[in-house]
XYZ file of C-alpha atoms in Angstrom:
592
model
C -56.743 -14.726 28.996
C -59.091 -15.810 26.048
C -58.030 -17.744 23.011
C -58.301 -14.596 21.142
C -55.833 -12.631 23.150
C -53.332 -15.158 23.408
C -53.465 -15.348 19.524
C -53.212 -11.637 19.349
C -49.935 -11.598 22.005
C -48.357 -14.533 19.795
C -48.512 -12.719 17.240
C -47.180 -9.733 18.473
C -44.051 -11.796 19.508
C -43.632 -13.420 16.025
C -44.000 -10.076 14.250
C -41.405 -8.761 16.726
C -38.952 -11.559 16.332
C -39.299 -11.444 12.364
C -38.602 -7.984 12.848
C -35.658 -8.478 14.466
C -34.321 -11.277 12.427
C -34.924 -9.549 9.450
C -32.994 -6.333 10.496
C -30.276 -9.191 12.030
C -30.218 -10.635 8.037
C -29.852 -6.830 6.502
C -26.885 -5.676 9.202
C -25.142 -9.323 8.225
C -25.732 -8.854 4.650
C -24.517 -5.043 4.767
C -21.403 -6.583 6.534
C -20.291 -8.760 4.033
C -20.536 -6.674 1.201
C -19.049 -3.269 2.957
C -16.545 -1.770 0.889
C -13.160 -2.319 2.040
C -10.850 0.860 2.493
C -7.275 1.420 1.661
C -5.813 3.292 4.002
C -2.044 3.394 3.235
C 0.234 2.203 0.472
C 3.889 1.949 0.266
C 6.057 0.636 -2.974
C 9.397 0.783 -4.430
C 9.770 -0.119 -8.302
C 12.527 0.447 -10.714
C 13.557 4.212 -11.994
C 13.938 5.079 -8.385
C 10.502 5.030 -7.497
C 10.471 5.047 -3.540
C 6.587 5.769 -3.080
C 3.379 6.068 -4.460
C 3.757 9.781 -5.248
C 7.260 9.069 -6.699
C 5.257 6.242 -9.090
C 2.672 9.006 -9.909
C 4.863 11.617 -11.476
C 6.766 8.887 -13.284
C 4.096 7.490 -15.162
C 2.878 11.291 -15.675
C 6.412 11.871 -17.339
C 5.795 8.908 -19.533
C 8.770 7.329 -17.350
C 10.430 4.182 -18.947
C 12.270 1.866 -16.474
C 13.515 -0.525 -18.457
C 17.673 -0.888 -18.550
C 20.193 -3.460 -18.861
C 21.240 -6.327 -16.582
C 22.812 -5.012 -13.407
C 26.273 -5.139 -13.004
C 26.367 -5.134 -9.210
C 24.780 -9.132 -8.884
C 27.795 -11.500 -9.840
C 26.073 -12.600 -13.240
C 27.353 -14.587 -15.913
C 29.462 -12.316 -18.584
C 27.193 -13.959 -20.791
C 24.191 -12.582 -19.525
C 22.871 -9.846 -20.790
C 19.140 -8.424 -21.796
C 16.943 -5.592 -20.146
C 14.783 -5.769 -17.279
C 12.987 -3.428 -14.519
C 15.467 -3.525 -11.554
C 15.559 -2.234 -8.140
C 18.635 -0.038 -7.765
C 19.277 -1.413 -3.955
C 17.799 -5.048 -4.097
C 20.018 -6.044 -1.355
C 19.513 -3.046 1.010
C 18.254 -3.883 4.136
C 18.310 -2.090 7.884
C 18.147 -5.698 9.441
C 18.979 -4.306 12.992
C 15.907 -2.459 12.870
C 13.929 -5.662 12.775
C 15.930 -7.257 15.503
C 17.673 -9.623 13.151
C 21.075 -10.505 12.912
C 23.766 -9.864 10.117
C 23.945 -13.615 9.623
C 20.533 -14.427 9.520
C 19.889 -11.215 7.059
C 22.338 -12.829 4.557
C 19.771 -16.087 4.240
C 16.639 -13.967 4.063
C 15.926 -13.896 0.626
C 15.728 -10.273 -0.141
C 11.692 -11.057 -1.203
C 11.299 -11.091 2.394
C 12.735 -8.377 3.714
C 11.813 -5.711 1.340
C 8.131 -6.973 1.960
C 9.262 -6.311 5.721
C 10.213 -2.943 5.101
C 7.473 -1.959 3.186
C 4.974 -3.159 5.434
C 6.301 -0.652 7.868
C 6.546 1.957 5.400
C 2.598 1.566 4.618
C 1.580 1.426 7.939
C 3.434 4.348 9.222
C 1.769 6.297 5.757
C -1.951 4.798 7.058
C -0.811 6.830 10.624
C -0.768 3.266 12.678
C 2.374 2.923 14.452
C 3.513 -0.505 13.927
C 4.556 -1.103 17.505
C 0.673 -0.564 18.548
C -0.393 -3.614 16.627
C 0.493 -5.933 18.711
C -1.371 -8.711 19.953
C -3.929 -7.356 17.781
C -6.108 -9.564 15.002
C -4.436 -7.952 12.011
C -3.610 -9.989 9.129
C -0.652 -10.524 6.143
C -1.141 -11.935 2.892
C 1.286 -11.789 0.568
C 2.465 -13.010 -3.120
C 5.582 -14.089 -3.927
C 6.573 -16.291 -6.906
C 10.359 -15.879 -7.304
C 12.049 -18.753 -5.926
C 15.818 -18.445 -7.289
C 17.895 -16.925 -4.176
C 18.158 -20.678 -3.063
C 20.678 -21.211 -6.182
C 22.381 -18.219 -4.689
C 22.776 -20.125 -0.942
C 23.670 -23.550 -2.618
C 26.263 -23.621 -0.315
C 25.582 -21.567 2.311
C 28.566 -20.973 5.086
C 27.685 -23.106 8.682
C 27.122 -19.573 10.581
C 24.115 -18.939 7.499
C 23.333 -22.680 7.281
C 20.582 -22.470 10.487
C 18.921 -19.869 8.899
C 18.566 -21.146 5.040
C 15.020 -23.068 5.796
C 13.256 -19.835 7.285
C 15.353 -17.516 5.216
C 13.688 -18.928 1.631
C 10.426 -20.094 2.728
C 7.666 -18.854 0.772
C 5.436 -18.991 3.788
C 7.875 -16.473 6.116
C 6.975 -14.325 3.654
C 3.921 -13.285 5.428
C 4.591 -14.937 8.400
C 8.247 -12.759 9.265
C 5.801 -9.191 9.347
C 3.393 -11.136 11.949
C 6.115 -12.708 14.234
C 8.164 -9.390 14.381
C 5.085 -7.157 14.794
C 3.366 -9.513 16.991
C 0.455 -9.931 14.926
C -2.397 -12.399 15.770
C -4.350 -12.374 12.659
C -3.680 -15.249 9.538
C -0.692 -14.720 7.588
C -1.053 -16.168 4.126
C 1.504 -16.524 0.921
C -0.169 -16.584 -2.233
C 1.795 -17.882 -4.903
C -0.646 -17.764 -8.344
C 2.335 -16.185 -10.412
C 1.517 -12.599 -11.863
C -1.779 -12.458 -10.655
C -0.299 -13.620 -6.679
C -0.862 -10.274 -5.177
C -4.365 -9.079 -6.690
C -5.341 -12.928 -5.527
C -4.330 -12.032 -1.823
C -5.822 -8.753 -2.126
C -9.136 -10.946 -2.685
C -8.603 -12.610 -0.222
C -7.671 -10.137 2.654
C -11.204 -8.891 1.342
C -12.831 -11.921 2.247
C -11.226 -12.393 5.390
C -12.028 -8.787 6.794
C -15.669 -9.000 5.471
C -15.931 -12.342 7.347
C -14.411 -11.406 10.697
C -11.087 -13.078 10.505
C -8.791 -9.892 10.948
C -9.780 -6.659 11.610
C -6.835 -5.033 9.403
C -5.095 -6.304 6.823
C -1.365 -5.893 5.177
C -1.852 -6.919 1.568
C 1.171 -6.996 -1.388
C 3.604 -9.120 -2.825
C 7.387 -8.808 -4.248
C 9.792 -9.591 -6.692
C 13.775 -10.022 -6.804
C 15.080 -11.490 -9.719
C 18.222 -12.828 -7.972
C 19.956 -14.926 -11.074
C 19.027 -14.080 -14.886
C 16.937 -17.519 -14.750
C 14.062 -16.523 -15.335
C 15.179 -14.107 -18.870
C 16.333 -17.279 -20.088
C 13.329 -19.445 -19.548
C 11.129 -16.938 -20.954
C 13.667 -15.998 -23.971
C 13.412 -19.772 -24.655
C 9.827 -19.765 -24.908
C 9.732 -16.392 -26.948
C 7.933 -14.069 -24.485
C 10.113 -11.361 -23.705
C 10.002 -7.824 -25.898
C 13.639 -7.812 -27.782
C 13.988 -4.180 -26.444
C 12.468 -4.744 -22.974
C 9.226 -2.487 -24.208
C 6.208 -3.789 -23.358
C 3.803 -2.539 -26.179
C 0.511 -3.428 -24.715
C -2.938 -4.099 -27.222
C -0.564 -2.485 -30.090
C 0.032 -4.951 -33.532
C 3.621 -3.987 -32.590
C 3.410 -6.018 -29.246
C 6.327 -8.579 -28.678
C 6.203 -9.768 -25.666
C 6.995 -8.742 -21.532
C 9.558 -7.292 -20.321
C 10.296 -8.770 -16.318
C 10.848 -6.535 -13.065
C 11.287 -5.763 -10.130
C 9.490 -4.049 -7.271
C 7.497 -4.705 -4.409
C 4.031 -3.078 -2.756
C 2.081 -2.664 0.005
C -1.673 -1.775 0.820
C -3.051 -1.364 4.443
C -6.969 -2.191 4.222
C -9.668 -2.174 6.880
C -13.322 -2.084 5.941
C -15.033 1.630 5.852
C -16.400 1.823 9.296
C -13.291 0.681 10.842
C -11.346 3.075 8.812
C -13.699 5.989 9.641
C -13.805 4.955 13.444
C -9.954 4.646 13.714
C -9.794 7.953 12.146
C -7.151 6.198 9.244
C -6.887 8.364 5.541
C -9.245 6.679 3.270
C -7.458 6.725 0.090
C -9.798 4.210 -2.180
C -12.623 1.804 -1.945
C -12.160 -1.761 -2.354
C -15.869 -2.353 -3.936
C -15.906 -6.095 -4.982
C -13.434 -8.761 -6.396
C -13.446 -12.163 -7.898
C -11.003 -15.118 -8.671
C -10.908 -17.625 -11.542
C -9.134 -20.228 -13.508
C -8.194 -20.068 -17.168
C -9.249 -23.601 -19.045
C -7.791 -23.431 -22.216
C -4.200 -25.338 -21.810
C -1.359 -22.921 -22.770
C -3.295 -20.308 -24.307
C -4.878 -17.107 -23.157
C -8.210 -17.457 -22.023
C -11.165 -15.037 -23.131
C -13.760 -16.849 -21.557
C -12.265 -17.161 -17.929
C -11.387 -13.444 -18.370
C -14.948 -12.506 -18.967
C -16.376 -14.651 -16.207
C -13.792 -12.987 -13.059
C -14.625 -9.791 -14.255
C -18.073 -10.151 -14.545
C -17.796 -11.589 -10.992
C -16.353 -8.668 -9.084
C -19.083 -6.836 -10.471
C -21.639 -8.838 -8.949
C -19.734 -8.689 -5.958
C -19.209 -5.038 -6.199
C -23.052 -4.581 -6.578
C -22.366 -2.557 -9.691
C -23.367 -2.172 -13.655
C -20.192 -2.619 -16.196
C -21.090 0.940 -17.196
C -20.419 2.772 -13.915
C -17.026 1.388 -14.462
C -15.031 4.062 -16.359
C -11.617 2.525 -16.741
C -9.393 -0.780 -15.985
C -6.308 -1.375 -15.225
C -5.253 -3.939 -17.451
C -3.127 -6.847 -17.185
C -1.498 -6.423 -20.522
C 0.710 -8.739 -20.874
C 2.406 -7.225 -24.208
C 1.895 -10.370 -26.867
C -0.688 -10.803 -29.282
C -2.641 -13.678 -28.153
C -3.166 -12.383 -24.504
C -3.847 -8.569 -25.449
C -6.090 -10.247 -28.283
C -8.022 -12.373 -25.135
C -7.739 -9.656 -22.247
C -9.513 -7.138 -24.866
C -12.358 -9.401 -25.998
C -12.916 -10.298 -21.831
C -12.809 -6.254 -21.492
C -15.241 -5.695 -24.422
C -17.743 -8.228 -23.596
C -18.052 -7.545 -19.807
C -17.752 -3.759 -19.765
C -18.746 -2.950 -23.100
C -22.523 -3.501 -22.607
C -25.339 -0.243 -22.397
C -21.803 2.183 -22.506
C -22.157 5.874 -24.192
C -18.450 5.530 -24.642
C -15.399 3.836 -24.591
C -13.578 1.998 -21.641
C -10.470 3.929 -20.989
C -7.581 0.604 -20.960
C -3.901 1.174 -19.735
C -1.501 -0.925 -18.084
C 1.352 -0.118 -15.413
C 4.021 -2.689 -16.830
C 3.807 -0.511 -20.177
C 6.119 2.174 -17.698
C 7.908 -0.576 -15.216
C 7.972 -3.642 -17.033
C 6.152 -6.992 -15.672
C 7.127 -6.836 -11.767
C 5.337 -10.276 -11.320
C 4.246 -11.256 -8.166
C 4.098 -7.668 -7.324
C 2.060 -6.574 -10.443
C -1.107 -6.702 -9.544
C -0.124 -4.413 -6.235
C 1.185 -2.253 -8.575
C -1.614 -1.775 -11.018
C -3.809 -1.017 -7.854
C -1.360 2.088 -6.490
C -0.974 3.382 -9.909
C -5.389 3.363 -10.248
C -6.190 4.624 -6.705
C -3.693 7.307 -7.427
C -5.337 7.885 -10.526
C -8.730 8.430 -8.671
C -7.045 10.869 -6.393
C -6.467 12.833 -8.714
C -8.748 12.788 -11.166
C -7.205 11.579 -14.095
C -5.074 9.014 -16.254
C -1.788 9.114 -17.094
C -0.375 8.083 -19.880
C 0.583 4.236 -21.086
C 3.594 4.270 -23.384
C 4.256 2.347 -26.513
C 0.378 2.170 -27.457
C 0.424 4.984 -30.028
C 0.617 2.589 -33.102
C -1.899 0.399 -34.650
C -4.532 -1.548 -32.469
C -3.822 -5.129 -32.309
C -8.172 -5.437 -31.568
C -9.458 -2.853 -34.566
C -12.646 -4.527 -34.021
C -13.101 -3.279 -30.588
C -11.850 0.274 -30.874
C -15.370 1.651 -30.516
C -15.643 -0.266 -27.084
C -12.114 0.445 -25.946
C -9.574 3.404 -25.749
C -5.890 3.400 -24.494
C -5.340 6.887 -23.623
C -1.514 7.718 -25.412
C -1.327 11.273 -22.850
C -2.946 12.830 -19.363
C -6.491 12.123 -19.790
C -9.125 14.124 -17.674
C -11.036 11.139 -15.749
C -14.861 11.786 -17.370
C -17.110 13.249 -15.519
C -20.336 10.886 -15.231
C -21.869 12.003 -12.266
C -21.297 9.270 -10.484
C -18.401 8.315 -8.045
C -15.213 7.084 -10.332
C -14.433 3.451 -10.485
C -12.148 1.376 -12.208
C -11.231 -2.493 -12.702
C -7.579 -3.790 -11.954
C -6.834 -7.525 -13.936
C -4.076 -9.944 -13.212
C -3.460 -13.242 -14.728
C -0.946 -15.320 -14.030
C 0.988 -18.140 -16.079
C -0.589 -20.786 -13.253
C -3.695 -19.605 -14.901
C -5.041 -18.021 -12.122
C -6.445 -14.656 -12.755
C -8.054 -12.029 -10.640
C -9.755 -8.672 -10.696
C -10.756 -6.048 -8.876
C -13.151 -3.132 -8.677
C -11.988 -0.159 -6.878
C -14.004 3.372 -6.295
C -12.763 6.810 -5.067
C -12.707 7.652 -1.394
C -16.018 9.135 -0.171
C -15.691 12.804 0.294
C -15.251 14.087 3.965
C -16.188 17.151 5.268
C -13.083 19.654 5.672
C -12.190 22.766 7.090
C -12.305 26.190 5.761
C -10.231 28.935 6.100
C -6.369 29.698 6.868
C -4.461 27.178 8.676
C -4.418 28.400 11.986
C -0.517 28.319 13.392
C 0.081 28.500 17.089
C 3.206 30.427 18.553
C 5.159 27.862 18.207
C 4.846 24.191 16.347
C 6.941 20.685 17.535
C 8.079 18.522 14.969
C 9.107 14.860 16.940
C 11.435 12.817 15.084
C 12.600 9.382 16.057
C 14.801 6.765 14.276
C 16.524 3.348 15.699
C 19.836 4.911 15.207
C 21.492 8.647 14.600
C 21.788 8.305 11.070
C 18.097 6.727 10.688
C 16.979 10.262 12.924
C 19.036 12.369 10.347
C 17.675 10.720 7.604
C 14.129 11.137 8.751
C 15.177 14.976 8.860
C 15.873 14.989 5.443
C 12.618 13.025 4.512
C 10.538 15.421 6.335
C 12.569 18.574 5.383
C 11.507 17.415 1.520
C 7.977 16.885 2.683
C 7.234 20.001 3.453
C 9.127 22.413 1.115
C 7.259 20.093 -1.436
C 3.853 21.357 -3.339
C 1.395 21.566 -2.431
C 2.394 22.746 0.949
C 1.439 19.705 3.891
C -0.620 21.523 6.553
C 1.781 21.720 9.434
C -0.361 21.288 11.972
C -1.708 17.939 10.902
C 2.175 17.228 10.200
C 2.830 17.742 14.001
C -0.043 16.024 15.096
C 0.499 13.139 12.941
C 4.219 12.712 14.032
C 3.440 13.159 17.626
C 0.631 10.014 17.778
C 0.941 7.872 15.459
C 4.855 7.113 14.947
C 6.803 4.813 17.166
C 9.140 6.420 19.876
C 12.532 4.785 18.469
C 15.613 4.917 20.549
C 16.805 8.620 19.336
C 14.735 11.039 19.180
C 14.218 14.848 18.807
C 11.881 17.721 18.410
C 12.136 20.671 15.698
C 10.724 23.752 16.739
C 9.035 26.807 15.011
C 7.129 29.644 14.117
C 6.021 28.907 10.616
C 7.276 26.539 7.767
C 10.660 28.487 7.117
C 11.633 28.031 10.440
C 11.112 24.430 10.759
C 12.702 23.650 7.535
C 15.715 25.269 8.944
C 15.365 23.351 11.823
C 14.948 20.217 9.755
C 17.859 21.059 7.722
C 19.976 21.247 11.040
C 19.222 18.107 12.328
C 19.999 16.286 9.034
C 23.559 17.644 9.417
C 23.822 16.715 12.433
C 24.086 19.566 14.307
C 22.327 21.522 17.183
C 21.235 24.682 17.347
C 18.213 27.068 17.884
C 14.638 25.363 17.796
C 16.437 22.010 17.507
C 16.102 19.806 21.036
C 18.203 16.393 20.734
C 16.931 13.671 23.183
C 17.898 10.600 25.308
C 15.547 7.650 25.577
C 13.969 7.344 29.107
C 16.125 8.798 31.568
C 14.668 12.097 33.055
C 17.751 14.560 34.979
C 18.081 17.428 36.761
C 18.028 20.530 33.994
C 15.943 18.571 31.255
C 12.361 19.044 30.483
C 10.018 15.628 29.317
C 7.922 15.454 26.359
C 5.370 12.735 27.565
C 3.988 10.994 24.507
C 1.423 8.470 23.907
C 2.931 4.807 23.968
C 1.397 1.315 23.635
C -1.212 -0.064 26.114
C -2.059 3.835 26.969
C 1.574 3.713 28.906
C 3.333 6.823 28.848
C 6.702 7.283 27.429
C 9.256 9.801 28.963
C 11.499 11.714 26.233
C 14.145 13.437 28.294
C 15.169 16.045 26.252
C 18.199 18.897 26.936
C 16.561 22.238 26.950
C 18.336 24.915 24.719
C 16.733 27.485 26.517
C 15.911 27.293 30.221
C 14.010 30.421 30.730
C 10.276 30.592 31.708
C 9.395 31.840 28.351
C 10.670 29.040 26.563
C 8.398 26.497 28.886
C 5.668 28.438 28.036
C 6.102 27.819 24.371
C 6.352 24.363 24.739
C 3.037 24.242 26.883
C 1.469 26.082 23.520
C 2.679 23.219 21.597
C 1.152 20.886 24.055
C -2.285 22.636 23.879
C -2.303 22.728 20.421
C -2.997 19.090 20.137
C -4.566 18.210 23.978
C -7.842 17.678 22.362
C -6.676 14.847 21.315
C -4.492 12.733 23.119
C -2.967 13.607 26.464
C 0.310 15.295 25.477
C 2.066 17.541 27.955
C 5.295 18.563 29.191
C 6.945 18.309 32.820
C 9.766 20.253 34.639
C 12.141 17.968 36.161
């Protein structure tokens, strides 16, 4: 071979492997800045909010939460004021979890409504929580109120054993991963109000990077003593009427809360491989530190913000609205507006649309950031912006009118031709502040036409106990008499894969939606009766029929079920059921 052709075959090589490192460099670099999905979201804030959707037509009502000190906590007489409070702080189904009543009274009830949330937004993302084990899924979650150890000063020696765990800031995330079996990090971020938007950040990271390949993001707060009114009446930074009046001159001060959330996040092609409801985009998100010592910071403001754009690959002006922190006093509304003005307000043809959750709930803390996120990605859902109380009277920034608006009613979400995005801020008294831009879900392609119903449609229930399985009855029985109508097929589907088979079961049949409601409406009272097949876990006898459902590690599970109805015709309807849904996953019924 010649010099010439042995330069000509090197060269061939080189161009190949630049080729190949090149596309090597895009594929990494398209990696780490996929958007992240949400995929599921759970919550429970004062004024009986129980769910995203419940949050949603609260803040649409112009809901105030916002009441007086509890009676139900064992305050001091002398402690009064108003606050956002969770009706049933100290609720908790410990046997579900497999933890004792002992042990449950030294959990600090942080903790455990985190715990119960988690499996709330998982079960709403269509994972089952059981199926997560030993994988690489991750927990990161903020927490900032530390006052249930005044209320175990003295804790009883059958609680004593369980005190350390119980109040640990780092069980937090690490109770979720030990119960669920989960092998990815498990993180608790403690940066005040901003905690939760901060370990939203960083579940970001993490997933972009490798570390997890799902993530279970949030934070809550319990205000377990009136401490914490005190210390902030002391330093004058609580409203006098527990309004928070956010960027108004009539702003003065918070008002604290309650409330805990939950987001399930994956990044897009996971989410669109695992089949998960993609609710939101995560686009980009940034960190900072405010410098100036016991004062708002505009600066540091500017800079995070400015940041998650970068990261989000985006222009301020394809952002149409933020979730602000809004803290409700002059000096920080004064700072968050300038940060909002001078990173979004560049080459805009019109205002940035501002509002703020705690303006409805009150400041929920270490759970506030979570819940400014739920309250925008249900605001990109569905199109619009609801309505932020209290900011009807003058602006506390007239200079910056023309750059931003606080929409006082239901505000149409403008139409830009582009997909709609919005910033979420959080800033915490640590100093630590966060933000985050978010961006509808991509549109998928969906089926035309009538719903198609088969002869006959299963509902499967399960709950850890009898009254759990009634109450799940009830839940669904609300579901789908609710509007809009839930397709029922998808409903069946969904409840056949993708919950856990808990120790009592049973299936509702029917025809069409009246019929299952009826059916639903029997087994929350209990009772038995046509189209309504109670079930025992495991064993299969003579006479009973076995719905085989999908169960972890691809293992079947047997539900041995007593058969209303024995005749041939009746098998044959329950073999419809099973077709309706073969195509995808192996679902089928035996005679035993």
């Amino acid at each position: 071979m010649s010099d010439a052709e042995k330069l000509r075959e090197y060269l061939k090589r080189a161009t190949a492997e630049l080729h190949d490192s090149r596309k090597r460099l895009k594929d990494l670099q398209e990696e780490r800045s996929e958007p992240i999905a949400v995929v599921g979201m759970a919550c429970r804030f004062p004024g009986g909010i129980r769910s995203p959707e419940d949050l949603w037509d609260f803040l649409l009502a112009g809901g105030e939460a916002v009441t007086g000190f509890p009676g139900d906590r064992g305050w001091p007489a002398d402690a009064h004021g108003a606050g956002g409070f969770l009706p049933d702080a100290a609720g908790f189904d410990a046997e579900f979890f497999g933890i004792s009543p002992r042990e449950a009274l030294a959990v600090e009830p942080q903790q455990r409504l985190f715990l119960e949330t988690v499996w709330e937004a998982l079960e709403r993302a269509g994972i089952d929580p059981h199926g997560l084990r030993g994988s690489a899924t991750g927990v990161f979650a903020g927490r900032t109120s530390q006052d249930y150890g005044l209320v175990l000063a003295k804790p009883s020696p059958d609680i004593e054993p369980y005190r350390l765990t119980g109040l640990a800031g780092s069980v937090m995330s690490g109770r979720p991963a030990y119960i669920l079996g989960l092998e990815g990090p498990a993180v608790t971020v403690d940066t005040a109000c901003s905690s939760s938007l901060v370990a939203l950040h960083m579940s970001m990271g993490a997933l972009r990077r490798g570390e997890c390949s799902l993530a279970l993001v949030g934070g809550a707060t319990v205000l377990t003593t009136p401490d914490a009114f005190r210390h902030f009446g002391r330093q004058g930074r609580l409203s006098p009427d527990g309004r928070v009046r956010a960027f108004t001159s009539e702003a003065a001060g918070t008002a604290l809360a309650e409330g805990v959330g939950v987001v399930v996040v994956e990044r897009l092609s996971e989410a669109r491989r695992n089949g998960h409801p993609v609710l939101a985009l995560l686009r980009g998100s940034a960190i900072g530190q405010e410098l100036a010592e016991g004062a708002p910071d505009a600066r540091a403001r500017r800079l995070v913000i400015e940041r998650s754009l970068a990261d989000a690959g985006l222009s301020p002006a394809e952002v149409d609205a933020v979730e602000a922190h809004g803290d409700g006093t002059l000096r920080g509304d004064r700072a968050e507006a300038e940060a909002l003005a001078a990173a979004y307000g560049r080459d805009r043809d019109r205002p940035l649309l501002v509002g703020t959750v705690k303006s409805s709930l009150g400041n929920t803390l270490a759970a506030a950031g979570i819940a400014g996120v739920i309250r925008m990605v249900m605001a990109l859902r569905h199109g619009e912006l609801p309505p932020t109380p209290h900011t009807d009277a003058t602006s506390s920034v007239p200079d910056l009118d023309d750059a931003l608006a606080l929409p006082t009613r239901r505000t149409p979400w403008p139409a830009t031709g582009l997909p709609r995005r919005a910033g979420v801020s959080a800033f915490g008294v640590s100093g630590s502040v966060a933000h985050v831009v978010l961006e509808e879900a991509p549109g998928e392609p969906r089926e035309t036409g009538e719903e198609q119903m088969p002869t006959v449609l299963p509902l499967v229930l399960s709950g850890a106990g009898e009254p759990a399985l009634r109450a799940q009855a009830a839940n669904l029985r609300a579901f789908l008499a609710g509007a809009p109508a839930p397709p029922l097929v998808d409903t069946a589907l969904s409840l056949s894969v993708t919950r856990p088979a808990l120790a009592h079961r049973a299936v509702v049949l029917g025809a069409d939606r009246e019929e299952l409601i009826s059916g639903l409406d029997t087994l929350a009272r209990g009772g038995t009766g046509a189209g309504v097949i109670r079930a025992e876990q495991g064993a299969r006898k003579q006479g009973k029929t076995v719905f085989v459902l999908p169960g972890q590690g691809g293992q079947w599970q047997g539900m041995a079920v007593e058969l209303l109805d024995t005749t041939p015709v009746f098998a044959t309807r329950l073999r419809e059921c099973a077709a309706l849904i073969e195509e995808h996953v192996p679902w089928h019924v035996e005679d035993v």
